[in-house]
Coordinates of C-alpha atoms in Angstrom, one line a residue:
X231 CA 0.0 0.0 0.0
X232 CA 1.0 3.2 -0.8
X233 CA 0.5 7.0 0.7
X234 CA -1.4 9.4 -1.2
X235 CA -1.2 13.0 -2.1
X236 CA -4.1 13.4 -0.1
X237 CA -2.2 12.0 2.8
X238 CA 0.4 14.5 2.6
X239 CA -2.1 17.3 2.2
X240 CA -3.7 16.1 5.5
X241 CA -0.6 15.6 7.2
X242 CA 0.4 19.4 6.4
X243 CA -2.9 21.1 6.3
X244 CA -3.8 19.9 10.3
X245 CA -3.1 22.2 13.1
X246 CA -4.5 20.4 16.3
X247 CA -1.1 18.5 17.7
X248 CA -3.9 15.9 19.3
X249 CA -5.5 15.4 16.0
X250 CA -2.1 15.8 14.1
X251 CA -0.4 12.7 16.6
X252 CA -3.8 10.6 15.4
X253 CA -3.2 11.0 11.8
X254 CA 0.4 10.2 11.8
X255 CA -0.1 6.7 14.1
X256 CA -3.2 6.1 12.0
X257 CA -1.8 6.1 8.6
X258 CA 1.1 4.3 9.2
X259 CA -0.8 1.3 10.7
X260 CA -3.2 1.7 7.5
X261 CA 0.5 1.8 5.3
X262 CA 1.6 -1.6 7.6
X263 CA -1.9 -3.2 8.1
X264 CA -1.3 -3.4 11.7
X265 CA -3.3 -2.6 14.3
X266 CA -1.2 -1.0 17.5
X267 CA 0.9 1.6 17.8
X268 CA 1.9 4.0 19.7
X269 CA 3.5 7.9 19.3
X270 CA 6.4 9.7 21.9
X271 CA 7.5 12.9 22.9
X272 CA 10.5 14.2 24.6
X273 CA 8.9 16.1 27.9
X274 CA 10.5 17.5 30.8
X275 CA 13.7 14.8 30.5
X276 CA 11.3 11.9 29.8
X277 CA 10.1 9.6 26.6
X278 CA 5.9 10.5 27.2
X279 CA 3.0 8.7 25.5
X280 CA 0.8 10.9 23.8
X281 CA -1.0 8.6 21.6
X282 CA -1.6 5.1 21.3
X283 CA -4.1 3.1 18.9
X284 CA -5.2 -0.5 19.2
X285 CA -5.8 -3.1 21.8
X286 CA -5.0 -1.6 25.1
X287 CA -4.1 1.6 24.1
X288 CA -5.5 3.5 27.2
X289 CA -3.1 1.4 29.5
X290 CA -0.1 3.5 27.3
X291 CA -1.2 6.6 26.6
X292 CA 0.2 9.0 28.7
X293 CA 3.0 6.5 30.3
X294 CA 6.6 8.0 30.4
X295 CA 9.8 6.7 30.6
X296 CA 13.1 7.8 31.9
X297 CA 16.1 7.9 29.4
X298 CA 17.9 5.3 32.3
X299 CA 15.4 2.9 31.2
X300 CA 16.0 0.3 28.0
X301 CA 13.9 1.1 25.4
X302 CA 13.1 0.8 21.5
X303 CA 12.3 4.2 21.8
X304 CA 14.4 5.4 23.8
X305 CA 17.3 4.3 21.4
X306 CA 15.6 5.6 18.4
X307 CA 15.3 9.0 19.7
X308 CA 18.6 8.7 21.2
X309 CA 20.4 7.8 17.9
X310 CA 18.5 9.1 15.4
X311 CA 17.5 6.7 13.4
X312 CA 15.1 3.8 12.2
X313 CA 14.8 0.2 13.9
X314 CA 13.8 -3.5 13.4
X315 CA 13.3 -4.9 17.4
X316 CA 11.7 -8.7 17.5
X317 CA 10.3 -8.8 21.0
X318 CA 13.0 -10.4 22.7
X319 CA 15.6 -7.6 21.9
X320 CA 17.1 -6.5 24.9
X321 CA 16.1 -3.1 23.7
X322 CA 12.3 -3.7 24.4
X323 CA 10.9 -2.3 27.3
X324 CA 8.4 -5.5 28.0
X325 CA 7.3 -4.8 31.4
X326 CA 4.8 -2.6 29.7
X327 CA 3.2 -5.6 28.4
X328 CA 3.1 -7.4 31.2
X329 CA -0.3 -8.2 31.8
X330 CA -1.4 -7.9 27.8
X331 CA -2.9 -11.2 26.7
X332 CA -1.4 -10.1 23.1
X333 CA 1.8 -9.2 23.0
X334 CA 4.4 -7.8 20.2
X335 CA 6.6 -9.6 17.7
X336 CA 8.1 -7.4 15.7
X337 CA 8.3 -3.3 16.2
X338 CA 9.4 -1.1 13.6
X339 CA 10.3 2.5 15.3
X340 CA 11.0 6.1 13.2
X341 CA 11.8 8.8 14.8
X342 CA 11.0 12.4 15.1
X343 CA 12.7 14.9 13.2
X344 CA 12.9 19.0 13.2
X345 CA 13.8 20.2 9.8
X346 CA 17.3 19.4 11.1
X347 CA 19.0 16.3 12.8
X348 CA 17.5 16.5 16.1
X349 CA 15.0 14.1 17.1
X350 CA 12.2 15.2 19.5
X351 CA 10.4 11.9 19.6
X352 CA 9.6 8.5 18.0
X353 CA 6.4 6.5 16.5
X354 CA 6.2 2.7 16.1
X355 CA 4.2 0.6 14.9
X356 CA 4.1 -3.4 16.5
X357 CA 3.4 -6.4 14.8
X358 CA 1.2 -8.8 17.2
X359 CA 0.5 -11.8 14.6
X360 CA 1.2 -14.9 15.3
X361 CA 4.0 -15.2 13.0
X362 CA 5.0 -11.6 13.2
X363 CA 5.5 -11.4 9.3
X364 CA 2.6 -8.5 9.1
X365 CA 5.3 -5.7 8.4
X366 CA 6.4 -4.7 5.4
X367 CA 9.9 -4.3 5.4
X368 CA 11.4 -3.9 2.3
X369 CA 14.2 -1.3 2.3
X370 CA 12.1 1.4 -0.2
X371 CA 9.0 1.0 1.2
X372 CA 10.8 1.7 4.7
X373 CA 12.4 4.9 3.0
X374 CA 8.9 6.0 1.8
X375 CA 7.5 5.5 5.2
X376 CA 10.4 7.6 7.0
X377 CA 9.9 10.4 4.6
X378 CA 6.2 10.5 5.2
X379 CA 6.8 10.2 9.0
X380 CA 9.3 13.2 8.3
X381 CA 6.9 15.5 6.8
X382 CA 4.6 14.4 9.6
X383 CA 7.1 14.8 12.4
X384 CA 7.6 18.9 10.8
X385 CA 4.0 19.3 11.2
X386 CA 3.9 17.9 14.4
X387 CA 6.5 20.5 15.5
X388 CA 5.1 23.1 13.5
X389 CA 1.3 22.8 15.2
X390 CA 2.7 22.2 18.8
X391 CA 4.2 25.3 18.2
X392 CA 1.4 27.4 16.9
X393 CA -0.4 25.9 19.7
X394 CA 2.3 27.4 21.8
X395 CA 2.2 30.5 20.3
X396 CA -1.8 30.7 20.2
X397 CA -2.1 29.8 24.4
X398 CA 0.1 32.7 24.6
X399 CA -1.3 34.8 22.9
X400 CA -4.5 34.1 24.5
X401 CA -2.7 35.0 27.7
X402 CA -1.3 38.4 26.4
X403 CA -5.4 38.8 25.5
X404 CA -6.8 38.1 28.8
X405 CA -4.1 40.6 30.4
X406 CA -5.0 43.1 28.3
X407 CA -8.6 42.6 28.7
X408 CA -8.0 42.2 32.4
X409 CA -6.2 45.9 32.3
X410 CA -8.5 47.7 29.9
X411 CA -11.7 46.9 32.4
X412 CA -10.7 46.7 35.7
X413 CA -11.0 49.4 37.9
X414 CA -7.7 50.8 39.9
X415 CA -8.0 52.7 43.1
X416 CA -5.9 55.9 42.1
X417 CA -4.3 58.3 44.4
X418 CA -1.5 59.0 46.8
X419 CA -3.1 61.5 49.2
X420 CA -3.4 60.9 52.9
X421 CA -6.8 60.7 53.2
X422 CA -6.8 57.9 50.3
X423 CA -3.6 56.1 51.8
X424 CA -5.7 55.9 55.6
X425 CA -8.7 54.3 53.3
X426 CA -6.1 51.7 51.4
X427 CA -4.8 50.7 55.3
X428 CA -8.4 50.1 56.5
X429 CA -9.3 48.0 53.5
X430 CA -6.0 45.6 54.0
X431 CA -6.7 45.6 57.5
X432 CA -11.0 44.9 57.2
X433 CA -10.1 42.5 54.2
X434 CA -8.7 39.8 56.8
X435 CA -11.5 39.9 58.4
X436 CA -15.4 38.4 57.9
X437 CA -17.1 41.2 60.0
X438 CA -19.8 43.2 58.3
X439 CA -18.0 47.1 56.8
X440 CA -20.1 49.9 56.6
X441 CA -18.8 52.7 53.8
X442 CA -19.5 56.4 54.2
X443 CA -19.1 59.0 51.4
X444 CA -21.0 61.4 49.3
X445 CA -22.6 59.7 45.7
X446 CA -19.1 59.3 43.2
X447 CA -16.2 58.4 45.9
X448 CA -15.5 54.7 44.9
X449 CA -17.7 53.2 47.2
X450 CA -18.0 49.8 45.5
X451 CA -14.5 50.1 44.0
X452 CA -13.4 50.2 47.6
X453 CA -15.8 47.6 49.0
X454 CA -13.7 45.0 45.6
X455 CA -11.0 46.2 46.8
X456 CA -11.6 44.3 50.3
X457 CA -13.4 41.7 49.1
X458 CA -10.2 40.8 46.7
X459 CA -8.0 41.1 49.7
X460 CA -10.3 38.7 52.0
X461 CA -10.1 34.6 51.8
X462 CA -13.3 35.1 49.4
X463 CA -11.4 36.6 46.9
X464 CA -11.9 33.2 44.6
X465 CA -15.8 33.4 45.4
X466 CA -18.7 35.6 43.7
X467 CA -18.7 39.2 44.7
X468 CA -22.2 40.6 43.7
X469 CA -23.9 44.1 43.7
X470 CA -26.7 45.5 44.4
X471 CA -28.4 49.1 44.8
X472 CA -30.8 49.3 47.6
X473 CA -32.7 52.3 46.0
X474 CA -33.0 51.3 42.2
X475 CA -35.6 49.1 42.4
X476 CA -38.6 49.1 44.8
X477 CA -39.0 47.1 47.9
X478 CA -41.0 43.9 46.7
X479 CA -38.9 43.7 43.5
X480 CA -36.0 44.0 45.8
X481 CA -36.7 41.1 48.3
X482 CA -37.0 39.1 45.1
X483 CA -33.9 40.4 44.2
X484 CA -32.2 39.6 47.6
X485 CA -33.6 36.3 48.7
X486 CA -35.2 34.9 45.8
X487 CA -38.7 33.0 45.5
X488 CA -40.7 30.2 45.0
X489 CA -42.9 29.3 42.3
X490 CA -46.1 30.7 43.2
X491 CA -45.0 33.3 45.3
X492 CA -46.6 36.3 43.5
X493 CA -48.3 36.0 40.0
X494 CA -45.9 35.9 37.3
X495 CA -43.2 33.4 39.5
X496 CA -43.3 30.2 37.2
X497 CA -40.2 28.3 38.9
X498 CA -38.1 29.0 41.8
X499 CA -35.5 31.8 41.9
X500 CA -32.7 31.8 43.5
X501 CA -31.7 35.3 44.8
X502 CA -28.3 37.0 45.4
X503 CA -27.5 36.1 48.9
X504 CA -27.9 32.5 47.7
X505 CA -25.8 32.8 44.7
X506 CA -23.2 34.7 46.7
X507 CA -22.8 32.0 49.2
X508 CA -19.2 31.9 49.9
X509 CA -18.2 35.4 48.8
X510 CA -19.6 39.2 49.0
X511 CA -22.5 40.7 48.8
X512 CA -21.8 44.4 48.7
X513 CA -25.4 46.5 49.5
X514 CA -25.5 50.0 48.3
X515 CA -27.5 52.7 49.1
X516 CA -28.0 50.6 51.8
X517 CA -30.1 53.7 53.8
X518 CA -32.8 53.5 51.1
X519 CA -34.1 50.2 52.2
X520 CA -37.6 50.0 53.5
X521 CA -38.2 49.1 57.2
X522 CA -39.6 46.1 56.7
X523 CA -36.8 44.4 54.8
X524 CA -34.5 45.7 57.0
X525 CA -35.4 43.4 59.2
X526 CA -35.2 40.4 57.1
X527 CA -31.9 41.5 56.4
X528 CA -30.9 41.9 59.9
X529 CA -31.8 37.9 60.0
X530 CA -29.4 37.0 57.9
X531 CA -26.7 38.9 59.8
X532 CA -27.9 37.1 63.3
X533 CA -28.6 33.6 61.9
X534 CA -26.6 33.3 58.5
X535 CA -30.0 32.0 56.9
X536 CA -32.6 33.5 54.3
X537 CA -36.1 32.2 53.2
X538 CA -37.2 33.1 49.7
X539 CA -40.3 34.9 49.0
X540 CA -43.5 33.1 49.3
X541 CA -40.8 30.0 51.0
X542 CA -41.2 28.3 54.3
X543 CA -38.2 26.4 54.3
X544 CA -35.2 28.8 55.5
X545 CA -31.4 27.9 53.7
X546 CA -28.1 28.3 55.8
X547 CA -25.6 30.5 53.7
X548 CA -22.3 31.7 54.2
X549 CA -21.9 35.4 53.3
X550 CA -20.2 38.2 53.7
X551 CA -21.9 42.0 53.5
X552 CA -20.4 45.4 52.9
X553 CA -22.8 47.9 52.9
X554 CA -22.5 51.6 51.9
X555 CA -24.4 55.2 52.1
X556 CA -24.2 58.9 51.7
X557 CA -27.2 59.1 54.2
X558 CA -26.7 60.0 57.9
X559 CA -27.6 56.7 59.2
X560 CA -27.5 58.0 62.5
X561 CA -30.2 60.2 62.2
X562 CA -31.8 57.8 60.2
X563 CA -31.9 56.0 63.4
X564 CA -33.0 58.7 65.5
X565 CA -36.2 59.7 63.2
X566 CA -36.6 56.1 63.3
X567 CA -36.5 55.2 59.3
X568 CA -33.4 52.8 60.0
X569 CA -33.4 50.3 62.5
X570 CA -31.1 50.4 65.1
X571 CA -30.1 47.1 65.7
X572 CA -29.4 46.7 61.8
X573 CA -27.3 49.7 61.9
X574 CA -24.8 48.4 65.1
X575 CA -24.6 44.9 62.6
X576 CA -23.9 46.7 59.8
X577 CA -21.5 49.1 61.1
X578 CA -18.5 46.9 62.9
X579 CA -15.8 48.0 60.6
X580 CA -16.6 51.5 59.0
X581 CA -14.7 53.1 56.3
X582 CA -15.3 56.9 55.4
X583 CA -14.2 57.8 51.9
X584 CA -13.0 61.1 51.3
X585 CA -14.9 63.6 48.9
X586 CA -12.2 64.7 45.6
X587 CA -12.4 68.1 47.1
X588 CA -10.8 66.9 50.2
X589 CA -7.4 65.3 48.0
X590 CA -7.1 68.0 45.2
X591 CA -3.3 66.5 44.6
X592 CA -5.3 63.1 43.2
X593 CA -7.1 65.1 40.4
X594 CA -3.9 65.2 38.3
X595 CA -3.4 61.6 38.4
X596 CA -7.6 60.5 38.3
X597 CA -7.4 62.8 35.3
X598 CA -4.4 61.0 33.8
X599 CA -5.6 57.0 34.5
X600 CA -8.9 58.2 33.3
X601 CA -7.5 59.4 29.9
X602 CA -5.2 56.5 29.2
X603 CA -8.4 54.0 29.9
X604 CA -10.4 55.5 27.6
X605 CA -7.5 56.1 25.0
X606 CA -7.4 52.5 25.5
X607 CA -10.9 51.3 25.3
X608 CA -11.0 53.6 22.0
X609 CA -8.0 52.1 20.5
X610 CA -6.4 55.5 20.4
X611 CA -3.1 57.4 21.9
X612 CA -4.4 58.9 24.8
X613 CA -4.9 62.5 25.0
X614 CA -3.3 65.2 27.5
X615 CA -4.6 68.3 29.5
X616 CA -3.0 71.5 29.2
X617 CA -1.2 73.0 32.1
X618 CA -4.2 75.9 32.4
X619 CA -6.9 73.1 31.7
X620 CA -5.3 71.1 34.3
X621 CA -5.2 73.5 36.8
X622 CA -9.1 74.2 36.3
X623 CA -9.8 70.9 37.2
X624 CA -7.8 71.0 40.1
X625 CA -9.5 74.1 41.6
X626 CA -13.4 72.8 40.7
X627 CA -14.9 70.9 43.8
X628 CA -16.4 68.5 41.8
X629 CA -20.1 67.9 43.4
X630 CA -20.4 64.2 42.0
X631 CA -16.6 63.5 42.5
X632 CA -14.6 60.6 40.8
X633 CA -17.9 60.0 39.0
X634 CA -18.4 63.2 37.7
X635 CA -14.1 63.8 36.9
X636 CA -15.0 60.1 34.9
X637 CA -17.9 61.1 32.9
X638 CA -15.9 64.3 32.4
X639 CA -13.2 63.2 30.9
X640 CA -15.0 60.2 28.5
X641 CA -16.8 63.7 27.2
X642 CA -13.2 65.0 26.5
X643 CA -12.6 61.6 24.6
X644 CA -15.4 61.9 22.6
X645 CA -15.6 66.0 22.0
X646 CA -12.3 67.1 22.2
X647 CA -10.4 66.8 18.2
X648 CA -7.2 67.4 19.1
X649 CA -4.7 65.1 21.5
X650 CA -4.5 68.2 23.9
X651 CA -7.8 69.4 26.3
X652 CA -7.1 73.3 26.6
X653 CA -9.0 75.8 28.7
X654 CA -11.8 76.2 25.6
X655 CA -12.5 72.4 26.3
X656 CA -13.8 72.5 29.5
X657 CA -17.4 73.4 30.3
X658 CA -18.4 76.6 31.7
X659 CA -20.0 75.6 34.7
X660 CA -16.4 74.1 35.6
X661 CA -14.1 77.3 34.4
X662 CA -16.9 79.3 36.4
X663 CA -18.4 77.3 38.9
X664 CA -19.9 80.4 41.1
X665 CA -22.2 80.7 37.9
X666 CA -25.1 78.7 37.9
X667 CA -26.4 77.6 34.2
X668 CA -30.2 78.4 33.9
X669 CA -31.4 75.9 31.2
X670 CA -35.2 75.1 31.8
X671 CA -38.1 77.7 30.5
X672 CA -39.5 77.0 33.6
X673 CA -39.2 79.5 36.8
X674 CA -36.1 77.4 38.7
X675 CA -36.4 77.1 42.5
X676 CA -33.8 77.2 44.6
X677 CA -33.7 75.0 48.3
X678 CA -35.0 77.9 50.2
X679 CA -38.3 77.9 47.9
X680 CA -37.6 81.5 46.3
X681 CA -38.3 81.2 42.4
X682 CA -35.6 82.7 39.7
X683 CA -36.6 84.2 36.1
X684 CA -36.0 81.5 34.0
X685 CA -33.0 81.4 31.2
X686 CA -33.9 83.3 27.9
X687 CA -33.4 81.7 24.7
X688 CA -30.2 83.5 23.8
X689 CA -28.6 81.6 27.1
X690 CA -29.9 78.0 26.2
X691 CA -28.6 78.6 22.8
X692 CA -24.9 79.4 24.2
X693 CA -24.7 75.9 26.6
X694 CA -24.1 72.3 25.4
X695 CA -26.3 69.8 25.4
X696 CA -24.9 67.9 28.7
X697 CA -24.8 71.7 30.3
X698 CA -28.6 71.8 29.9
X699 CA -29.3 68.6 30.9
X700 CA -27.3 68.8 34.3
X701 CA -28.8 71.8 34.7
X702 CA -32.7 70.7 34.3
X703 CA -32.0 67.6 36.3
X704 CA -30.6 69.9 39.6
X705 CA -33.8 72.2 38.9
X706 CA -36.0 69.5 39.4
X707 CA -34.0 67.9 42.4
X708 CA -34.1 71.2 43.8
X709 CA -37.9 71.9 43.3
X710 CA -38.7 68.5 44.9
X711 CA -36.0 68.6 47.4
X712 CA -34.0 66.0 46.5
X713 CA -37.3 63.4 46.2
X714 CA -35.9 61.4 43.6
X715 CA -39.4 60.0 43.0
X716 CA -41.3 63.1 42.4
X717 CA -38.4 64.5 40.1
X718 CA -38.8 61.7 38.0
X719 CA -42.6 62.0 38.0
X720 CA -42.3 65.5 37.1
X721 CA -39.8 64.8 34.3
X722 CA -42.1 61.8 33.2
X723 CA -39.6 58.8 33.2
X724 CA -39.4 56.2 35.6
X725 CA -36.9 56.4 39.2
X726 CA -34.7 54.2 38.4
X727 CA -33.8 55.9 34.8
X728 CA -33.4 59.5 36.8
X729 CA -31.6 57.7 39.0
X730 CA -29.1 56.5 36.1
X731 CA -29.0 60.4 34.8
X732 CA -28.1 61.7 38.2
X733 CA -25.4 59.2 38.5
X734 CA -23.8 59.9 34.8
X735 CA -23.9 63.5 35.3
X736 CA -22.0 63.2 38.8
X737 CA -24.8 64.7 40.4
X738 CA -24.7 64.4 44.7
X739 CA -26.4 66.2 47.2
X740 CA -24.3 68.8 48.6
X741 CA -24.3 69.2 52.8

């Protein structure tokens, strides 16, 4: 029997080493009408099995043996060259066979070649017949076999390499991918450094951390940043806002229900705390929760155990929870709208974040990592702030702080042509923060309840578009004092889109 052209085309067309090894061992038992065989590799200072075809193939595969060991293979990769063993050559390693009913007569080994002389590893092909006269071993037909086991040795090399190549390169992806979305806790001021210490000292711990801050400091970035450092780093860290959704859709959320529960509720849900079990659950806007499912959740603090909605059975989980506000939770607790005893759970290790106005040196560098992320998510060079433009941004107080510097700064990225931000760049109400911008046609309102002409047409036609809109959205906040509800109502979308606009613009409540 001869090889074909198609042969060789297969031979050189495969990239898969595992599917390449199967080829090679397959068409030369085909090319000797044989059926075992078996195909080595040089590994870590040892002859490995990597394939083996035929009658107890799965007892070889994946055996290895040490150069100080006698073997057919061993001496073909060790000399280079082809061999003729019967099975009593003192070559044969025939412990392998030990407890095969069928065992070789003759083996005919090849081995391995790079393009050059050196041998990586070696493929035989054994003879079990009774007579052993199954090989064909006539000198040409050998030659034509050891050139097709040539070209199939190069393409062996050449696909375990591209594999090589590929799981690297998969690698250098991942890393890349890893540094283009995660999120880096930038800064070198005191007040930043103090938070960093907390975190590597709460993030040994499994007690409860309460964080403090105004809307835009980090909080959850900060509340990552502990769970990574914590022995749950490996498990599920999961989010939720306490104020985005209302109170029955949240209790769903949290602890999940049974089918039947509430109409709609086909099959059983689990909720977060279940599908956290073992890692964080970090609670945001935690002062927003409605009294009655603050005490559910103070249950699972005491008793490490929730029941799902509409459930009678309760389920033990293991959790850990970091909460965070920009409320006064203690006079929360004093009016009465949090619960006391929640609070004192919630708040064993607190953490206060620091407002961007109090670490003006971190605005150069926020600015900076910001710039280079987004120069990086847009597959551009990364663009730079002017020393004047810089120095505006350092001297604003930035209301909605890292948030608002963020959302800032993606608006450079899109708006700005040039790779420098200069003072003509930056928005008004930034450059000149002690004047207000009057968008709405509406009389504005300020907190104390006096009303303000409205802005004329000539001053909405002189603001951009993200100007206006921060401008109508802290006219209605105002109005409604800060009832994110009725603001919403009154600018006829739902809460929890509002919501999202307040936090894009970097919108907080000041005092």
């Amino acid at each position: 029997m001869t090889i074909s052209i198609n042969d060789y085309k297969a031979l050189s067309q495969e990239l898969d080493p595992d599917k390449l090894q199967t080829q090679i061992l397959a068409l030369l038992l085909k090319l000797q009408n044989v059926e075992r065989g078996s195909l080595w590799i040089k590994r870590d200072g040892m002859y490995e099995c990597v394939e083996a075809l035929g009658d107890k193939s799965e007892n070889i595969k994946g055996i290895r043996i040490s150069p100080q060991e006698q073997s057919i293979v061993g001496w073909v990769i060790k000399h280079g060259k082809m061999t003729i063993a019967e099975a009593g050559d003192s070559r044969h390693f025939s412990s392998l066979e030990k407890h095969f009913k069928i065992k070789s007569k003759l083996i005919l080994c090849f081995p391995l070649h790079l393009k050059g002389q050196e041998v990586y590893g070696a493929v035989q092909v054994i003879d079990t017949s009774t007579s052993g006269e199954q090989l064909n071993l006539d000198p040409a037909y050998l030659t034509m076999l050891q050139d097709m086991v040539d070209i199939g040795s190069i393409s062996l090399r050449n696909s375990l390499e591209f594999q090589k190549q590929r799981r690297e390169y998969d690698k250098l992806s991942r890393t890349l991918s890893s540094i283009r979305s995660s999120r880096t806790i930038v800064g070198k001021s005191q007040s930043v450094n103090k938070a960093l210490k907390l975190v590597e000292n709460y993030g040994v711990t499994n007690y409860p951390v309460l964080l403090y801050g105004e809307s835009g400091t980090g909080k959850e970035l900060f509340a990552e940043e502990i769970h990574a450092k914590s022995s749950r780093a490996q498990k599920p860290f999961l989010t939720q806002n306490c104020s985005a959704i209302p109170e029955n859709l949240l209790e769903s959320e949290l602890f999940g229900y049974v089918k039947g529960a509430f109409t709609g509720a086909i099959a059983n849900k689990s909720g977060l705390f279940e599908a956290a079990d073992g890692g964080t659950v970090f609670l945001d806007e935690i002062g927003d929760m409605d009294i009655n499912l603050q005490a559910k959740l103070l249950r699972v603090l005491q008793e490490n155990e929730i029941k799902p909605l509409g459930g009678t059975q309760t389920k033990k989980i293991d959790i850990r929870i970091i909460s965070a506000t920009n409320r006064n939770l203690e006079e929360d607790v004093r009016s009465g709208r949090f619960r006391e005893d929640l609070y004192y759970r919630l708040n064993v290790l607190p953490l206060k974040l620091p407002a961007l106005r109090e670490r003006k040196e971190d605005i150069n560098l926020l600015t900076t990592h910001f710039l280079n992320r987004e120069a990086a998510y847009s597959h551009m060079l990364p663009k730079r702030m002017s020393p004047e433009a810089m120095s505006i941004m350092v001297n604003y107080n930035w209301p909605g702080n890292i948030r608002e510097l963020e959302n800032m700064v993606k608006q450079f990225q899109a708006m700005v042509p040039g790779d420098t931000i200069t003072e003509r760049d930056i928005p008004q109400h930034i450059v000149h923060p002690e004047i207000t911008p009057e968008t709405t046609p509406q009389r504005l309102v300020t907190p104390s309840g006096h009303e303000k002409p409205a802005a004329t047409q000539s001053d909405l036609g002189s603001m951009t578009w993200s100007e206006m809109e921060y401008s109508y959205v802290m006219t209605l906040l105002e109005k409604y004092r800060w009832n994110i509800s009725r603001a919403a109502h009154a600018a006829g979308i739902n809460r929890s889109t509002f919501d999202s606009r307040i936090k894009k613009l970097g919108i907080s409540k000041r005092g």
